[in-house]
Amino acid sequence: LGLSITAGIVSSKGRDNIGFTDIEDFIQTDASINPGNSGGPLVNLQGEMVGINTAIHSSSGGYQGISFAIPSNIVKRVVHDLIQYGRVRRGWMGFIARERREKGMQKSDVEILSIIKNSPSEDAGLKKGDIFKEIDGESISSVGSVVRIIGNKYIGETIPFVILRKNRLLHFRITLKEKKDYKEQKKSLFYIFQRYGIEFDELS
C-alpha cells in the first residue's frame, strides 16, 4: 500500500553488530517497517526527518517489532560526498583488530592484532596488543563500534583515542586517511621500484 504511515518509539540509537552491512549505526524503532518500505523517512513528532527506514530483524520476512533506520546525519554526510566527489569516502586507520573476552570479564575488549606499515595507526604509534578503551569519548566493547565511529568521520579528521598498553592508559590523536589514496600511492612506489630499483617511503 502506498502513502501509509506507522507510529512507534525509538528504543535505541547507534545499533551495530547486527550483520546487515560492514558499517552499522542504526536507529532502532518499533514503528512497522515491512519489505517495500525501505527508503521512506523516519520522522519525529515535529515532522523532521531523523532517518531513512532501511531494514527489519525478522526470521519470517515480516515485521516483528524490530526495525532499523539510517540516521539523518549519516545521510547528509553521504549526500555531501556524492555531490562533492561522486563517491562515498571512508576514513582508514590501517589496523586489524579482534574482540576478546577473558574469563570473568563483563564485556569484550577490542585488541589490535597487527598494524599496517605506513598507515595512520603506525604514524600515531599504535602497536600490536594495544586494547581500545575509548574512541572520540565513546567506550569501546566491540569491533562494530570501532568501525561505526571511524566510518562516520571525515577524511582528514583527527580523532582522540584512549589505549590500554601494559596496564597503562595512553592517549593518542590519529588523523584519518582515505584507503584509496594509500593504494594509489603504494602502486606508484612499487612501479618506481620495479623500473628504477629505487625504494621510497612516505614521510610521516
Coordinates of N, CA and C in Angstrom, one line a residue:
L1 N 0.8 -1.2 0.0 CA 0.0 0.0 0.0 C 0.9 1.2 0.0
G2 N 0.6 2.2 -0.9 CA 1.3 3.4 -0.9 C 0.9 4.5 0.0
L3 N 1.7 5.4 0.3 CA 1.4 6.6 1.1 C 0.8 6.2 2.5
S4 N 1.5 5.3 3.2 CA 1.0 4.9 4.5 C 2.0 5.4 5.6
I5 N 1.5 5.5 6.8 CA 2.4 5.9 7.9 C 2.1 5.0 9.1
T6 N 3.2 4.7 9.9 CA 3.0 3.9 11.1 C 3.7 4.7 12.2
A7 N 3.4 4.4 13.5 CA 3.9 5.1 14.6 C 4.6 4.1 15.6
G8 N 5.6 4.6 16.3 CA 6.3 3.8 17.2 C 7.3 4.6 18.1
I9 N 8.1 4.0 18.8 CA 9.1 4.7 19.7 C 10.5 4.3 19.2
V10 N 11.5 5.2 19.5 CA 12.9 4.9 19.3 C 13.4 4.2 20.5
S11 N 13.8 2.9 20.4 CA 14.2 2.1 21.5 C 15.7 2.2 21.7
S12 N 16.5 2.6 20.7 CA 17.9 2.6 20.8 C 18.5 3.4 19.6
K13 N 19.7 4.0 19.9 CA 20.5 4.6 18.8 C 21.9 3.9 18.7
G14 N 22.6 4.1 17.6 CA 23.9 3.6 17.5 C 24.0 2.0 17.5
R15 N 23.0 1.4 17.0 CA 23.0 -0.1 16.9 C 24.0 -0.6 15.9
D16 N 24.9 -1.5 16.4 CA 25.9 -2.1 15.4 C 26.0 -3.6 15.7
N17 N 26.8 -4.3 15.0 CA 27.0 -5.8 15.2 C 25.7 -6.5 14.9
I18 N 24.9 -6.0 14.0 CA 23.6 -6.7 13.7 C 23.9 -7.7 12.5
G19 N 24.8 -7.3 11.6 CA 25.1 -8.2 10.5 C 24.5 -7.8 9.2
F20 N 24.0 -6.6 9.1 CA 23.4 -6.1 7.8 C 24.5 -5.6 6.8
T21 N 25.4 -4.8 7.3 CA 26.4 -4.1 6.5 C 27.7 -4.1 7.2
D22 N 28.8 -3.7 6.5 CA 30.1 -3.5 7.1 C 30.1 -2.4 8.2
I23 N 29.5 -1.3 7.8 CA 29.5 -0.2 8.8 C 28.0 0.0 9.2
E24 N 27.8 -0.1 10.5 CA 26.4 -0.1 11.0 C 26.3 0.9 12.1
D25 N 25.3 1.8 12.0 CA 25.0 2.8 13.0 C 23.5 3.1 12.9
F26 N 22.6 2.2 13.4 CA 21.2 2.3 13.1 C 20.4 2.9 14.3
I27 N 19.3 3.5 13.9 CA 18.3 3.8 14.9 C 17.3 2.7 15.0
Q28 N 17.1 2.1 16.2 CA 16.1 1.0 16.3 C 14.8 1.6 16.8
T29 N 13.7 1.1 16.1 CA 12.4 1.6 16.4 C 11.4 0.4 16.3
D30 N 10.3 0.6 17.0 CA 9.2 -0.5 16.8 C 8.1 0.0 15.9
A31 N 8.4 1.1 15.2 CA 7.4 1.5 14.1 C 7.5 0.5 13.0
S32 N 6.4 0.1 12.4 CA 6.3 -1.0 11.5 C 7.1 -0.6 10.2
I33 N 8.0 -1.5 9.8 CA 8.7 -1.4 8.5 C 8.6 -2.8 7.9
N34 N 8.1 -2.9 6.7 CA 7.9 -4.1 6.0 C 8.6 -4.1 4.7
P35 N 8.9 -5.2 4.1 CA 9.5 -5.2 2.7 C 8.8 -4.3 1.8
G36 N 9.5 -3.4 1.2 CA 8.9 -2.4 0.3 C 8.9 -1.0 0.9
N37 N 9.1 -0.9 2.2 CA 9.1 0.4 2.9 C 10.5 1.0 2.9
S38 N 11.5 0.3 2.6 CA 12.9 0.8 2.7 C 13.0 2.1 1.8
G39 N 13.7 3.1 2.4 CA 13.8 4.4 1.7 C 12.9 5.4 2.1
G40 N 11.8 5.0 2.9 CA 10.9 6.0 3.4 C 11.5 6.7 4.6
P41 N 11.0 7.9 5.0 CA 11.6 8.7 6.1 C 11.1 8.2 7.4
L42 N 12.0 8.3 8.4 CA 11.6 8.1 9.8 C 11.5 9.6 10.4
V43 N 10.3 10.0 10.8 CA 10.2 11.4 11.2 C 9.9 11.5 12.7
N44 N 10.2 12.6 13.3 CA 9.8 12.8 14.7 C 8.5 13.5 14.8
L45 N 8.1 13.9 16.0 CA 6.7 14.4 16.2 C 6.6 15.8 15.6
Q46 N 7.7 16.5 15.3 CA 7.7 17.8 14.6 C 7.7 17.7 13.1
G47 N 7.7 16.4 12.6 CA 7.7 16.2 11.2 C 9.1 16.3 10.5
E48 N 10.2 16.4 11.4 CA 11.5 16.4 10.8 C 12.0 15.0 10.6
M49 N 12.7 14.8 9.4 CA 13.3 13.5 9.1 C 14.5 13.3 10.0
V50 N 14.5 12.2 10.7 CA 15.6 11.8 11.6 C 16.3 10.6 11.1
G51 N 15.8 9.9 10.0 CA 16.4 8.7 9.5 C 15.7 8.2 8.2
I52 N 16.4 7.3 7.6 CA 15.8 6.6 6.4 C 15.5 5.1 6.8
N53 N 14.3 4.7 6.7 CA 13.9 3.3 7.0 C 14.7 2.4 6.1
T54 N 15.3 1.3 6.7 CA 16.2 0.5 6.0 C 16.0 -1.0 6.1
A55 N 15.7 -1.5 7.3 CA 15.7 -3.0 7.4 C 14.9 -3.4 8.6
I56 N 14.6 -4.7 8.7 CA 13.9 -5.3 9.8 C 14.7 -6.5 10.3
H57 N 14.5 -6.8 11.5 CA 15.1 -8.1 12.1 C 14.0 -9.1 12.2
S58 N 14.0 -10.1 11.3 CA 12.9 -11.0 11.3 C 13.3 -12.3 10.8
S59 N 12.7 -13.4 11.4 CA 13.0 -14.7 10.9 C 12.0 -15.2 9.8
S60 N 10.8 -14.5 9.8 CA 9.8 -14.9 8.9 C 9.7 -14.0 7.6
G61 N 10.5 -12.9 7.6 CA 10.4 -12.0 6.5 C 9.4 -10.9 6.7
G62 N 8.6 -11.0 7.8 CA 7.6 -9.9 8.1 C 7.9 -9.2 9.3
Y63 N 7.2 -8.1 9.5 CA 7.5 -7.2 10.7 C 7.3 -7.9 12.0
Q64 N 8.3 -7.8 12.9 CA 8.1 -8.4 14.2 C 8.5 -7.5 15.3
G65 N 8.4 -6.2 15.1 CA 8.6 -5.2 16.2 C 10.0 -4.6 16.3
I66 N 11.0 -5.1 15.4 CA 12.3 -4.6 15.5 C 12.7 -4.0 14.1
S67 N 12.8 -2.7 14.0 CA 13.0 -2.0 12.7 C 14.2 -1.1 12.9
F68 N 14.9 -0.9 11.7 CA 16.1 -0.1 11.8 C 16.1 1.0 10.7
A69 N 16.7 2.2 11.0 CA 16.8 3.3 10.1 C 18.2 3.9 10.1
I70 N 18.6 4.4 9.0 CA 19.9 5.0 8.9 C 19.7 6.5 9.4
P71 N 20.5 6.9 10.4 CA 20.4 8.3 11.0 C 20.6 9.3 9.9
S72 N 19.9 10.5 10.0 CA 19.9 11.5 9.0 C 21.3 12.2 8.9
N73 N 22.0 12.2 10.0 CA 23.4 12.8 9.9 C 24.3 12.0 9.0
I74 N 24.1 10.7 9.0 CA 24.9 9.9 8.0 C 24.4 10.1 6.6
V75 N 23.1 10.2 6.4 CA 22.5 10.5 5.1 C 23.1 11.8 4.6
K76 N 23.2 12.9 5.4 CA 23.7 14.1 5.0 C 25.2 14.0 4.5
R77 N 25.9 13.2 5.3 CA 27.4 13.1 5.0 C 27.5 12.3 3.7
V78 N 26.7 11.3 3.4 CA 26.8 10.5 2.2 C 26.4 11.4 1.0
V79 N 25.4 12.1 1.2 CA 24.9 13.0 0.1 C 26.0 14.0 -0.3
H80 N 26.6 14.6 0.8 CA 27.7 15.6 0.6 C 28.8 15.0 -0.2
D81 N 29.2 13.8 0.1 CA 30.3 13.1 -0.6 C 30.0 12.8 -2.0
L82 N 28.7 12.3 -2.3 CA 28.3 12.0 -3.6 C 28.3 13.2 -4.5
I83 N 27.8 14.4 -4.0 CA 27.8 15.6 -4.7 C 29.2 16.2 -5.0
Q84 N 30.0 16.1 -3.9 CA 31.3 16.7 -4.0 C 32.4 15.9 -4.7
Y85 N 32.3 14.5 -4.5 CA 33.4 13.7 -5.1 C 32.9 12.6 -6.0
G86 N 31.5 12.4 -6.1 CA 31.0 11.4 -7.0 C 31.0 10.0 -6.3
R87 N 31.5 9.9 -5.1 CA 31.6 8.6 -4.4 C 31.6 8.9 -2.9
V88 N 31.3 7.8 -2.1 CA 31.4 8.0 -0.7 C 32.8 7.7 -0.2
R89 N 33.4 8.6 0.5 CA 34.8 8.4 1.0 C 34.8 8.0 2.5
R90 N 35.6 7.0 2.7 CA 35.6 6.4 4.1 C 37.0 6.6 4.7
G91 N 37.0 6.9 6.0 CA 38.3 7.0 6.7 C 38.9 5.7 6.9
W92 N 40.2 5.7 6.9 CA 41.0 4.4 7.1 C 42.1 4.7 8.1
M93 N 42.3 3.7 9.0 CA 43.4 3.8 10.0 C 44.5 2.8 9.9
G94 N 44.2 1.7 9.3 CA 45.3 0.7 9.0 C 45.7 -0.2 10.1
F95 N 44.7 -0.8 10.7 CA 45.0 -1.9 11.7 C 44.0 -3.0 11.6
I96 N 44.3 -4.2 12.1 CA 43.4 -5.3 12.1 C 43.2 -5.6 13.6
A97 N 41.9 -5.7 14.0 CA 41.6 -5.9 15.4 C 40.6 -7.1 15.6
R98 N 40.5 -7.6 16.8 CA 39.6 -8.7 17.1 C 38.9 -8.4 18.5
E99 N 37.8 -9.0 18.7 CA 37.2 -9.0 20.0 C 37.7 -10.1 20.9
R100 N 37.9 -9.9 22.1 CA 38.4 -11.0 23.0 C 37.7 -10.8 24.4
R101 N 37.3 -11.9 25.0 CA 36.7 -11.8 26.3 C 37.3 -12.9 27.2
E102 N 38.1 -12.5 28.2 CA 38.7 -13.4 29.1 C 37.8 -13.8 30.2
K103 N 38.1 -14.9 30.9 CA 37.2 -15.4 31.9 C 37.0 -14.3 33.0
G104 N 35.8 -14.1 33.4 CA 35.5 -13.1 34.5 C 35.2 -11.7 34.0
M105 N 35.4 -11.5 32.6 CA 35.2 -10.1 32.1 C 33.7 -9.9 31.8
Q106 N 33.2 -8.7 32.1 CA 31.8 -8.4 31.9 C 31.5 -8.1 30.5
K107 N 32.5 -7.5 29.8 CA 32.3 -7.2 28.4 C 33.6 -7.5 27.6
S108 N 33.5 -7.5 26.3 CA 34.6 -7.8 25.4 C 35.6 -6.6 25.3
D109 N 36.8 -6.9 25.1 CA 37.9 -6.0 24.7 C 38.1 -6.0 23.2
V110 N 38.6 -5.0 22.6 CA 39.0 -4.9 21.2 C 40.5 -4.8 21.2
E111 N 41.2 -5.8 20.7 CA 42.6 -5.8 20.7 C 43.2 -5.7 19.3
I112 N 44.2 -4.9 19.1 CA 44.9 -4.8 17.8 C 45.8 -6.0 17.6
L113 N 45.5 -6.7 16.4 CA 46.3 -7.9 16.0 C 47.5 -7.5 15.2
S114 N 47.4 -6.5 14.4 CA 48.5 -6.1 13.5 C 48.3 -4.7 13.1
I115 N 49.4 -4.0 12.7 CA 49.4 -2.6 12.2 C 50.0 -2.6 10.8
I116 N 49.3 -2.0 9.9 CA 49.7 -1.9 8.5 C 50.8 -0.9 8.4
K117 N 51.9 -1.2 7.7 CA 53.0 -0.3 7.5 C 52.6 1.0 6.8
N118 N 53.1 2.1 7.2 CA 52.8 3.4 6.7 C 51.4 3.8 6.8
S119 N 50.7 3.3 7.7 CA 49.3 3.6 7.9 C 49.2 4.7 9.0
P120 N 48.0 5.4 9.1 CA 47.8 6.4 10.1 C 48.1 5.8 11.5
S121 N 47.7 4.5 11.7 CA 47.9 3.9 13.1 C 49.4 3.8 13.4
E122 N 50.2 3.4 12.4 CA 51.6 3.3 12.6 C 52.2 4.7 12.9
D123 N 51.8 5.7 12.1 CA 52.3 7.0 12.3 C 52.0 7.6 13.7
A124 N 50.9 7.2 14.2 CA 50.5 7.7 15.5 C 51.2 6.9 16.7
G125 N 51.7 5.7 16.4 CA 52.4 5.0 17.4 C 51.6 3.8 18.0
L126 N 50.5 3.4 17.4 CA 49.7 2.3 17.9 C 50.6 1.0 17.7
K127 N 50.4 0.0 18.5 CA 51.2 -1.2 18.4 C 50.3 -2.5 18.6
K128 N 50.8 -3.6 18.1 CA 50.1 -4.9 18.3 C 50.0 -5.1 19.8
G129 N 48.8 -5.6 20.1 CA 48.5 -5.9 21.5 C 47.8 -4.8 22.3
D130 N 47.7 -3.6 21.7 CA 47.0 -2.5 22.3 C 45.5 -2.8 22.3
I131 N 44.9 -2.3 23.4 CA 43.5 -2.5 23.6 C 42.7 -1.2 23.6
F132 N 41.7 -1.1 22.7 CA 40.9 0.2 22.6 C 40.0 0.3 23.9
K133 N 40.1 1.5 24.5 CA 39.2 1.7 25.7 C 38.2 2.8 25.3
E134 N 38.7 3.8 24.6 CA 37.7 4.9 24.1 C 38.2 5.4 22.7
I135 N 37.2 5.8 21.9 CA 37.4 6.5 20.7 C 36.5 7.6 20.6
D136 N 37.0 8.8 20.5 CA 36.2 10.0 20.4 C 35.3 10.2 21.6
G137 N 35.8 9.7 22.8 CA 35.0 9.8 24.0 C 34.0 8.7 24.3
E138 N 33.9 7.8 23.3 CA 32.9 6.7 23.5 C 33.6 5.4 23.9
S139 N 33.1 4.7 24.9 CA 33.6 3.5 25.4 C 33.5 2.4 24.3
I140 N 34.5 1.5 24.2 CA 34.6 0.5 23.1 C 34.5 -0.9 23.7
S141 N 33.6 -1.7 23.1 CA 33.4 -3.1 23.6 C 33.2 -4.0 22.4
S142 N 33.3 -3.5 21.2 CA 33.1 -4.4 20.0 C 33.8 -3.8 18.8
V143 N 34.2 -4.7 17.9 CA 34.8 -4.2 16.6 C 33.8 -3.4 15.9
G144 N 32.5 -3.8 16.0 CA 31.5 -3.0 15.3 C 31.4 -1.5 15.7
S145 N 31.6 -1.3 17.0 CA 31.6 0.1 17.4 C 32.8 0.9 16.9
V146 N 34.0 0.2 16.8 CA 35.2 0.8 16.3 C 34.9 1.2 14.8
V147 N 34.4 0.3 14.0 CA 34.1 0.5 12.6 C 33.1 1.6 12.4
R148 N 32.1 1.6 13.3 CA 31.0 2.6 13.2 C 31.5 4.0 13.4
I149 N 32.3 4.2 14.5 CA 32.8 5.5 14.8 C 33.8 6.1 13.7
I150 N 34.7 5.2 13.3 CA 35.7 5.6 12.3 C 35.0 5.9 11.0
G151 N 34.0 5.0 10.6 CA 33.3 5.1 9.3 C 32.5 6.3 9.2
N152 N 32.1 6.9 10.3 CA 31.3 8.1 10.3 C 32.1 9.4 10.3
K153 N 33.4 9.3 10.3 CA 34.2 10.5 10.4 C 34.7 10.9 9.0
Y154 N 35.1 12.2 8.8 CA 35.5 12.7 7.5 C 37.0 12.4 7.3
I155 N 37.4 12.3 6.1 CA 38.8 12.2 5.7 C 39.5 13.5 6.2
G156 N 40.7 13.3 6.9 CA 41.4 14.4 7.4 C 41.1 14.8 8.8
E157 N 40.0 14.2 9.3 CA 39.6 14.5 10.7 C 40.5 13.8 11.7
T158 N 40.8 14.5 12.8 CA 41.7 13.9 13.8 C 40.8 13.4 15.0
I159 N 41.0 12.1 15.4 CA 40.2 11.5 16.4 C 41.0 11.2 17.6
P160 N 40.5 11.5 18.8 CA 41.2 11.1 20.1 C 41.0 9.6 20.4
F161 N 42.0 8.9 20.8 CA 41.9 7.5 21.2 C 42.5 7.4 22.7
V162 N 41.9 6.5 23.4 CA 42.5 6.0 24.7 C 42.8 4.5 24.5
I163 N 44.1 4.2 24.7 CA 44.5 2.8 24.5 C 45.1 2.3 25.8
L164 N 44.8 1.0 26.1 CA 45.4 0.3 27.3 C 46.6 -0.5 26.7
R165 N 47.8 -0.2 27.3 CA 49.0 -0.9 26.9 C 49.8 -1.2 28.2
K166 N 50.0 -2.5 28.4 CA 50.8 -2.9 29.6 C 50.3 -2.3 30.9
N167 N 49.0 -2.3 31.1 CA 48.3 -1.8 32.3 C 48.4 -0.2 32.4
R168 N 48.7 0.4 31.3 CA 48.8 1.9 31.3 C 47.8 2.5 30.3
L169 N 47.1 3.5 30.6 CA 46.2 4.2 29.7 C 47.0 5.3 28.9
L170 N 47.0 5.2 27.6 CA 47.8 6.1 26.8 C 46.8 6.8 25.9
H171 N 47.1 8.1 25.6 CA 46.2 8.9 24.8 C 46.9 9.2 23.4
F172 N 46.1 9.0 22.4 CA 46.6 9.3 21.0 C 45.6 10.2 20.2
R173 N 46.1 10.8 19.2 CA 45.3 11.6 18.3 C 45.7 11.1 16.9
I174 N 44.7 10.6 16.1 CA 45.0 9.9 14.8 C 44.2 10.6 13.7
T175 N 44.9 11.0 12.7 CA 44.2 11.7 11.5 C 43.9 10.7 10.5
L176 N 42.6 10.6 10.1 CA 42.1 9.6 9.1 C 42.6 10.0 7.7
K177 N 43.0 8.9 7.0 CA 43.3 9.0 5.5 C 42.3 8.2 4.8
E178 N 42.3 8.3 3.5 CA 41.4 7.5 2.6 C 42.2 6.3 2.1
K179 N 41.7 5.2 2.2 CA 42.4 4.0 1.8 C 42.7 4.0 0.3
K180 N 41.9 4.5 -0.5 CA 42.1 4.6 -1.9 C 43.4 5.4 -2.2
D181 N 43.6 6.5 -1.5 CA 44.9 7.3 -1.7 C 46.1 6.4 -1.4
Y182 N 46.0 5.6 -0.3 CA 47.1 4.8 0.1 C 47.4 3.8 -0.9
K183 N 46.4 3.1 -1.5 CA 46.6 2.1 -2.5 C 47.3 2.7 -3.8
E184 N 46.8 3.9 -4.2 CA 47.4 4.5 -5.4 C 48.8 4.9 -5.1
Q185 N 49.1 5.4 -3.9 CA 50.5 5.7 -3.6 C 51.4 4.5 -3.6
K186 N 51.0 3.4 -3.0 CA 51.8 2.2 -2.9 C 52.0 1.6 -4.3
K187 N 51.0 1.8 -5.2 CA 51.1 1.3 -6.6 C 52.2 2.1 -7.3
S188 N 52.2 3.5 -7.1 CA 53.2 4.3 -7.7 C 54.6 4.0 -7.2
L189 N 54.7 3.8 -5.9 CA 56.0 3.5 -5.3 C 56.6 2.1 -5.8
F190 N 55.7 1.2 -6.0 CA 56.1 -0.1 -6.5 C 56.5 0.0 -7.9
Y191 N 55.9 0.8 -8.7 CA 56.3 1.0 -10.1 C 57.7 1.6 -10.2
I192 N 57.9 2.6 -9.3 CA 59.3 3.2 -9.3 C 60.3 2.2 -8.9
F193 N 60.0 1.4 -8.0 CA 61.0 0.3 -7.5 C 61.2 -0.7 -8.6
Q194 N 60.2 -1.1 -9.3 CA 60.4 -2.1 -10.4 C 61.2 -1.5 -11.6
R195 N 60.9 -0.2 -11.9 CA 61.5 0.4 -13.1 C 62.9 0.8 -12.8
Y196 N 63.1 1.4 -11.6 CA 64.4 2.1 -11.4 C 65.2 1.4 -10.2
G197 N 64.6 0.5 -9.5 CA 65.3 -0.1 -8.4 C 65.5 0.8 -7.2
I198 N 64.6 1.9 -7.1 CA 64.7 2.8 -6.0 C 63.5 2.7 -5.1
E199 N 63.7 2.5 -3.9 CA 62.6 2.3 -2.9 C 62.4 3.6 -2.1
F200 N 61.1 4.1 -2.1 CA 60.7 5.2 -1.3 C 59.7 4.9 -0.3
D201 N 59.6 5.7 0.7 CA 58.6 5.5 1.8 C 57.9 6.8 2.1
E202 N 56.7 6.8 2.6 CA 56.0 8.0 2.9 C 56.6 8.7 4.1
L203 N 56.8 10.0 4.1 CA 57.3 10.7 5.2 C 56.2 11.0 6.1
S204 N 56.2 10.4 7.4 CA 55.1 10.6 8.3 C 55.2 11.8 9.1

